[in-house]
Amino acid sequence: MKTNYEWNDYEIIATGDGMKLERWKDVYLLRPDPQVIWKSSENLEEYPELNAKYNRIGGGGSWVNLKPMPKSWVIGWRNLKFQIKPMGFKHTGLFPEQATNWATMIDLITNSHRQVKVLNLFAYTGGATVACTSAGAFVTHVDSAKNMVEIAKENMRLSGLENKPVRYIIDDCKKFVEREIRRGNKYDAIIMDPPSYGRGTNGEVWKIEDSIFELVNLCKQVLSEKPLFFLINSYTTGLQPIVMQNILSLALNVKDLSKIDCYEVALPTSQKIFLPCGCSSICVF
């Protein structure tokens, strides 16, 4: 298990009854979390500072404001800044548990002492893009949702990185990689943060269990001659870390498994327990 303890603007205060109570700087939110299957010793909805809660309704839901709060605000991690905005499907625009991977990638890029080209697929609002760019990498940021890419650009601006070399692509990730293969473009590092299920710009269906191996296999063809790392994140409960390790090993033909680190990603809580937040597997070449 890996976690990161450098957050000052974010914390999980309590969990229970399928919910997590979080502090995002000065704003307190209550959201569902499928991993929280234990009972709470208190009614989290009665937390005195609670600004908003997300009510799950069938396959969707909505936010309910309980106290005045901004539509969006900014939080920081190290010297980086990110916009937070409650959105549909209980999202806030950032996955704070990924800070442990941001720290790893920053170290790898910084210690490589060379120009590193990074391909960030399913890049969402650009947490990894901001982190890698801050370490000096040239990042190609690919996501099918235009509004998420716009937030990524804002996160770059907030972090003072708006003039750094980032290429933003609004496209289906698989189709983009196929075009990069034909163009002969290469990358030293690849980040892949796919959803469990989704649709591309033209309605393409993505289901991680059916598609992830093929995509990693494709991405192997855009790796440079001296690659630095390949990172996959998964939020799908059935895909355990060892499954991600097997995919990287087989698709990238990595015989030395000591080059691949697979682990659960978690967040510490004020209850002195850890909240599981998916898994990651990274191959460092």
Coordinates of C-alpha atoms in Angstrom, one line a residue:
M1 CA 0.0 0.0 0.0
K2 CA 1.2 3.5 -0.8
T3 CA -0.1 6.9 0.4
N4 CA 1.1 10.5 0.6
Y5 CA 1.2 12.6 3.7
E6 CA 2.0 16.0 2.1
W7 CA -1.6 17.3 1.9
N8 CA -2.4 20.3 4.0
D9 CA -5.5 21.4 2.1
Y10 CA -7.2 18.0 2.0
E11 CA -8.1 15.4 4.6
I12 CA -10.6 12.6 5.3
I13 CA -12.2 13.4 8.6
A14 CA -14.5 10.4 9.0
T15 CA -15.9 7.4 7.1
G16 CA -18.8 5.0 7.6
D17 CA -22.2 3.9 6.3
G18 CA -21.0 4.1 2.7
M19 CA -19.9 7.7 3.0
K20 CA -16.7 9.8 3.5
L21 CA -16.5 13.2 5.1
E22 CA -13.7 15.3 3.5
R23 CA -12.1 18.7 4.1
W24 CA -11.1 20.4 0.8
K25 CA -9.3 23.4 2.3
D26 CA -12.1 25.3 4.0
V27 CA -15.0 23.4 2.4
Y28 CA -16.4 20.2 3.9
L29 CA -18.1 17.6 1.7
L30 CA -19.9 14.3 2.3
R31 CA -19.7 11.8 -0.6
P32 CA -20.5 8.2 -1.2
D33 CA -17.7 5.7 -1.4
P34 CA -18.3 2.1 -2.4
Q35 CA -15.3 0.9 -0.3
V36 CA -16.8 2.2 2.9
I37 CA -18.8 -0.9 4.0
W38 CA -18.3 -0.4 7.8
K39 CA -20.6 1.4 10.2
S40 CA -20.1 5.0 11.5
S41 CA -20.1 5.7 15.2
E42 CA -21.8 9.1 14.4
N43 CA -24.2 10.6 11.9
L44 CA -21.8 12.2 9.4
E45 CA -24.7 14.3 8.0
E46 CA -24.8 16.2 11.3
Y47 CA -21.2 17.3 11.1
P48 CA -21.5 21.0 12.1
E49 CA -19.2 22.4 9.4
L50 CA -20.7 20.3 6.5
N51 CA -21.2 22.5 3.4
A52 CA -22.7 20.0 1.0
K53 CA -23.5 16.3 0.6
Y54 CA -24.0 14.1 -2.5
N55 CA -27.2 12.2 -2.5
R56 CA -27.1 9.0 -4.5
I57 CA -30.3 8.4 -6.5
G58 CA -30.4 5.2 -8.6
G59 CA -27.5 5.3 -11.1
G60 CA -26.9 9.0 -10.6
G61 CA -27.4 11.7 -7.9
S62 CA -27.0 15.3 -7.1
W63 CA -25.3 17.7 -4.7
V64 CA -27.3 19.3 -1.9
N65 CA -25.8 22.5 -0.4
L66 CA -26.3 22.8 3.4
K67 CA -24.2 25.9 4.0
P68 CA -22.9 28.7 1.7
M69 CA -19.9 27.7 -0.3
P70 CA -18.1 28.8 -3.5
K71 CA -18.9 27.1 -6.9
S72 CA -15.2 26.4 -7.2
W73 CA -12.0 27.0 -5.2
V74 CA -8.3 26.2 -5.2
I75 CA -6.3 23.8 -3.1
G76 CA -2.6 23.2 -3.0
W77 CA -0.2 20.2 -2.9
R78 CA 3.5 21.1 -2.6
N79 CA 3.9 24.1 -4.9
L80 CA 1.1 23.0 -7.2
K81 CA -2.5 24.3 -7.3
F82 CA -5.8 22.6 -8.4
Q83 CA -9.3 23.9 -9.0
I84 CA -12.0 22.0 -7.0
K85 CA -15.5 22.0 -8.2
P86 CA -18.3 19.6 -7.2
M87 CA -19.6 18.0 -10.4
G88 CA -21.9 15.2 -11.5
F89 CA -21.3 11.7 -10.4
K90 CA -19.9 12.9 -7.0
H91 CA -16.7 14.1 -8.6
T92 CA -14.7 17.2 -7.4
G93 CA -12.2 17.4 -10.3
L94 CA -9.3 15.8 -8.4
F95 CA -8.2 12.5 -7.0
P96 CA -6.0 13.4 -4.0
E97 CA -4.8 9.8 -3.5
Q98 CA -2.8 10.2 -6.8
A99 CA -0.4 12.4 -4.9
T100 CA 1.7 9.3 -4.1
N101 CA 2.1 8.7 -7.8
W102 CA 2.7 12.4 -8.6
A103 CA 5.6 12.3 -6.1
T104 CA 7.1 9.1 -7.7
M105 CA 6.9 10.5 -11.2
I106 CA 8.3 13.9 -10.2
D107 CA 11.3 12.1 -8.7
L108 CA 11.8 9.8 -11.8
I109 CA 11.7 12.7 -14.2
T110 CA 13.9 15.0 -12.1
N111 CA 16.5 12.3 -11.5
S112 CA 16.6 11.2 -15.2
H113 CA 18.6 14.4 -16.0
R114 CA 17.2 14.5 -19.5
Q115 CA 14.2 15.8 -21.5
V116 CA 11.3 13.4 -20.9
K117 CA 8.3 13.2 -23.2
V118 CA 5.2 12.0 -21.3
L119 CA 2.0 10.7 -22.8
N120 CA -0.9 11.1 -20.3
L121 CA -4.0 9.1 -21.4
F122 CA -7.4 9.5 -19.8
A123 CA -5.8 12.6 -18.4
Y124 CA -8.9 14.1 -16.8
T125 CA -8.2 17.4 -15.1
G126 CA -4.5 17.0 -15.4
G127 CA -3.2 16.2 -11.9
A128 CA -0.4 14.0 -13.4
T129 CA 0.1 16.5 -16.3
V130 CA 0.7 19.3 -13.8
A131 CA 3.1 17.2 -11.7
C132 CA 5.1 15.9 -14.6
T133 CA 5.4 19.4 -16.2
S134 CA 6.5 20.8 -12.9
A135 CA 9.4 18.4 -13.0
G136 CA 10.4 19.6 -16.5
A137 CA 8.7 17.0 -18.7
F138 CA 7.0 17.7 -22.1
V139 CA 3.5 16.3 -21.7
T140 CA 0.9 15.3 -24.3
H141 CA -2.4 15.4 -22.4
V142 CA -5.2 13.3 -23.9
D143 CA -8.9 13.1 -22.8
S144 CA -12.2 12.8 -24.6
A145 CA -14.0 15.4 -22.5
K146 CA -13.4 19.0 -23.6
N147 CA -14.6 20.4 -20.2
M148 CA -12.0 18.3 -18.3
V149 CA -9.2 19.5 -20.6
E150 CA -10.3 23.1 -20.0
I151 CA -9.9 22.5 -16.2
A152 CA -6.5 20.9 -16.8
K153 CA -5.4 24.1 -18.6
E154 CA -6.7 26.1 -15.6
N155 CA -4.7 23.9 -13.2
M156 CA -1.6 24.6 -15.2
R157 CA -2.3 28.3 -15.0
L158 CA -2.9 28.2 -11.3
S159 CA 0.4 26.4 -10.8
G160 CA 2.2 29.0 -12.9
L161 CA 2.9 26.4 -15.7
E162 CA 0.7 27.8 -18.4
N163 CA 3.7 28.6 -20.7
K164 CA 5.3 25.2 -20.3
P165 CA 5.3 22.7 -23.3
V166 CA 2.0 20.8 -23.0
R167 CA 0.0 19.5 -25.9
Y168 CA -3.7 19.2 -25.2
I169 CA -5.6 16.6 -27.3
I170 CA -9.4 16.1 -27.1
D171 CA -9.8 12.6 -28.6
D172 CA -10.5 8.9 -27.9
C173 CA -7.3 7.6 -26.4
K174 CA -7.0 4.4 -28.4
K175 CA -7.5 6.2 -31.7
F176 CA -5.0 8.8 -30.8
V177 CA -2.3 6.2 -29.9
E178 CA -3.0 4.4 -33.3
R179 CA -2.4 7.7 -35.1
E180 CA 0.8 8.3 -33.1
I181 CA 2.0 4.9 -34.2
R182 CA 1.5 5.8 -37.8
R183 CA 3.2 9.1 -37.3
G184 CA 6.2 7.5 -35.7
N185 CA 6.0 9.6 -32.5
K186 CA 7.6 8.2 -29.4
Y187 CA 7.3 8.9 -25.6
D188 CA 9.7 8.2 -22.7
A189 CA 6.9 7.7 -20.2
I190 CA 3.2 6.8 -20.4
I191 CA 0.5 7.3 -17.8
M192 CA -2.8 5.6 -18.1
D193 CA -5.7 6.5 -15.8
P194 CA -8.7 4.8 -17.4
P195 CA -12.3 4.7 -16.1
S196 CA -14.0 1.4 -15.4
Y197 CA -16.5 2.2 -18.1
G198 CA -16.8 5.1 -20.5
R199 CA -17.5 6.4 -24.0
G200 CA -15.2 8.2 -26.5
T201 CA -15.9 11.3 -28.5
N202 CA -17.9 9.3 -31.1
G203 CA -19.6 7.0 -28.8
E204 CA -16.8 4.4 -28.6
V205 CA -17.4 2.0 -25.6
W206 CA -14.6 1.5 -23.2
K207 CA -14.7 -1.3 -20.6
I208 CA -11.5 -1.6 -18.8
E209 CA -11.5 -5.4 -18.4
D210 CA -12.0 -5.9 -22.1
S211 CA -9.8 -3.1 -23.4
I212 CA -6.8 -2.4 -21.1
F213 CA -4.5 -5.2 -22.4
E214 CA -5.0 -4.2 -26.0
L215 CA -4.3 -0.5 -25.2
V216 CA -1.1 -1.3 -23.3
N217 CA 0.0 -3.5 -26.2
L218 CA -0.6 -0.5 -28.6
C219 CA 1.2 1.9 -26.3
K220 CA 4.3 -0.3 -26.4
Q221 CA 4.7 0.8 -30.0
V222 CA 5.0 4.5 -29.0
L223 CA 7.6 3.9 -26.3
S224 CA 11.0 5.4 -27.0
E225 CA 14.2 3.4 -27.3
K226 CA 15.1 4.4 -23.7
P227 CA 11.8 4.6 -21.9
L228 CA 11.6 5.8 -18.3
F229 CA 8.3 4.5 -16.9
F230 CA 4.8 3.2 -17.6
L231 CA 2.1 3.7 -15.0
I232 CA -1.4 2.3 -15.0
N233 CA -4.1 3.3 -12.4
S234 CA -7.3 1.3 -11.9
Y235 CA -10.3 2.1 -9.8
T236 CA -12.1 -1.1 -10.8
T237 CA -12.5 -3.4 -7.7
G238 CA -11.9 -6.6 -9.7
L239 CA -8.6 -5.5 -11.1
Q240 CA -6.2 -6.1 -8.3
P241 CA -2.6 -4.8 -8.3
I242 CA -1.2 -8.2 -9.4
V243 CA -3.5 -8.1 -12.5
M244 CA -2.0 -4.7 -13.5
Q245 CA 1.5 -6.2 -13.0
N246 CA 0.7 -9.1 -15.2
I247 CA -0.7 -6.8 -17.9
L248 CA 2.5 -4.7 -17.9
S249 CA 4.8 -7.7 -17.8
L250 CA 3.0 -9.5 -20.7
A251 CA 2.2 -6.6 -22.9
L252 CA 5.6 -4.9 -22.5
N253 CA 7.5 -8.1 -22.5
V254 CA 9.1 -7.3 -19.1
K255 CA 10.8 -10.5 -17.8
D256 CA 12.3 -8.9 -14.7
L257 CA 9.4 -8.4 -12.4
S258 CA 11.5 -6.4 -10.0
K259 CA 11.1 -3.5 -12.5
I260 CA 7.3 -3.5 -11.8
D261 CA 5.9 -2.2 -8.6
C262 CA 2.2 -3.0 -8.0
Y263 CA 0.3 -1.7 -5.0
E264 CA -3.0 -0.4 -3.5
V265 CA -3.3 3.3 -3.3
A266 CA -4.9 4.6 -0.1
L267 CA -5.6 7.8 1.8
P268 CA -5.1 8.2 5.6
T269 CA -8.0 9.3 7.7
S270 CA -8.4 11.1 11.0
Q271 CA -9.9 7.8 12.3
K272 CA -6.3 6.3 12.0
I273 CA -7.5 3.9 9.3
F274 CA -6.8 4.0 5.6
L275 CA -9.4 4.3 2.8
P276 CA -8.6 2.2 -0.3
C277 CA -8.7 4.2 -3.5
G278 CA -7.9 1.7 -6.2
C279 CA -4.5 0.3 -7.3
S280 CA -1.5 1.3 -9.4
S281 CA 1.2 -0.6 -11.2
I282 CA 4.4 1.1 -12.5
C283 CA 7.2 -0.3 -14.6
V284 CA 10.4 1.6 -14.2
F285 CA 12.7 0.6 -17.1

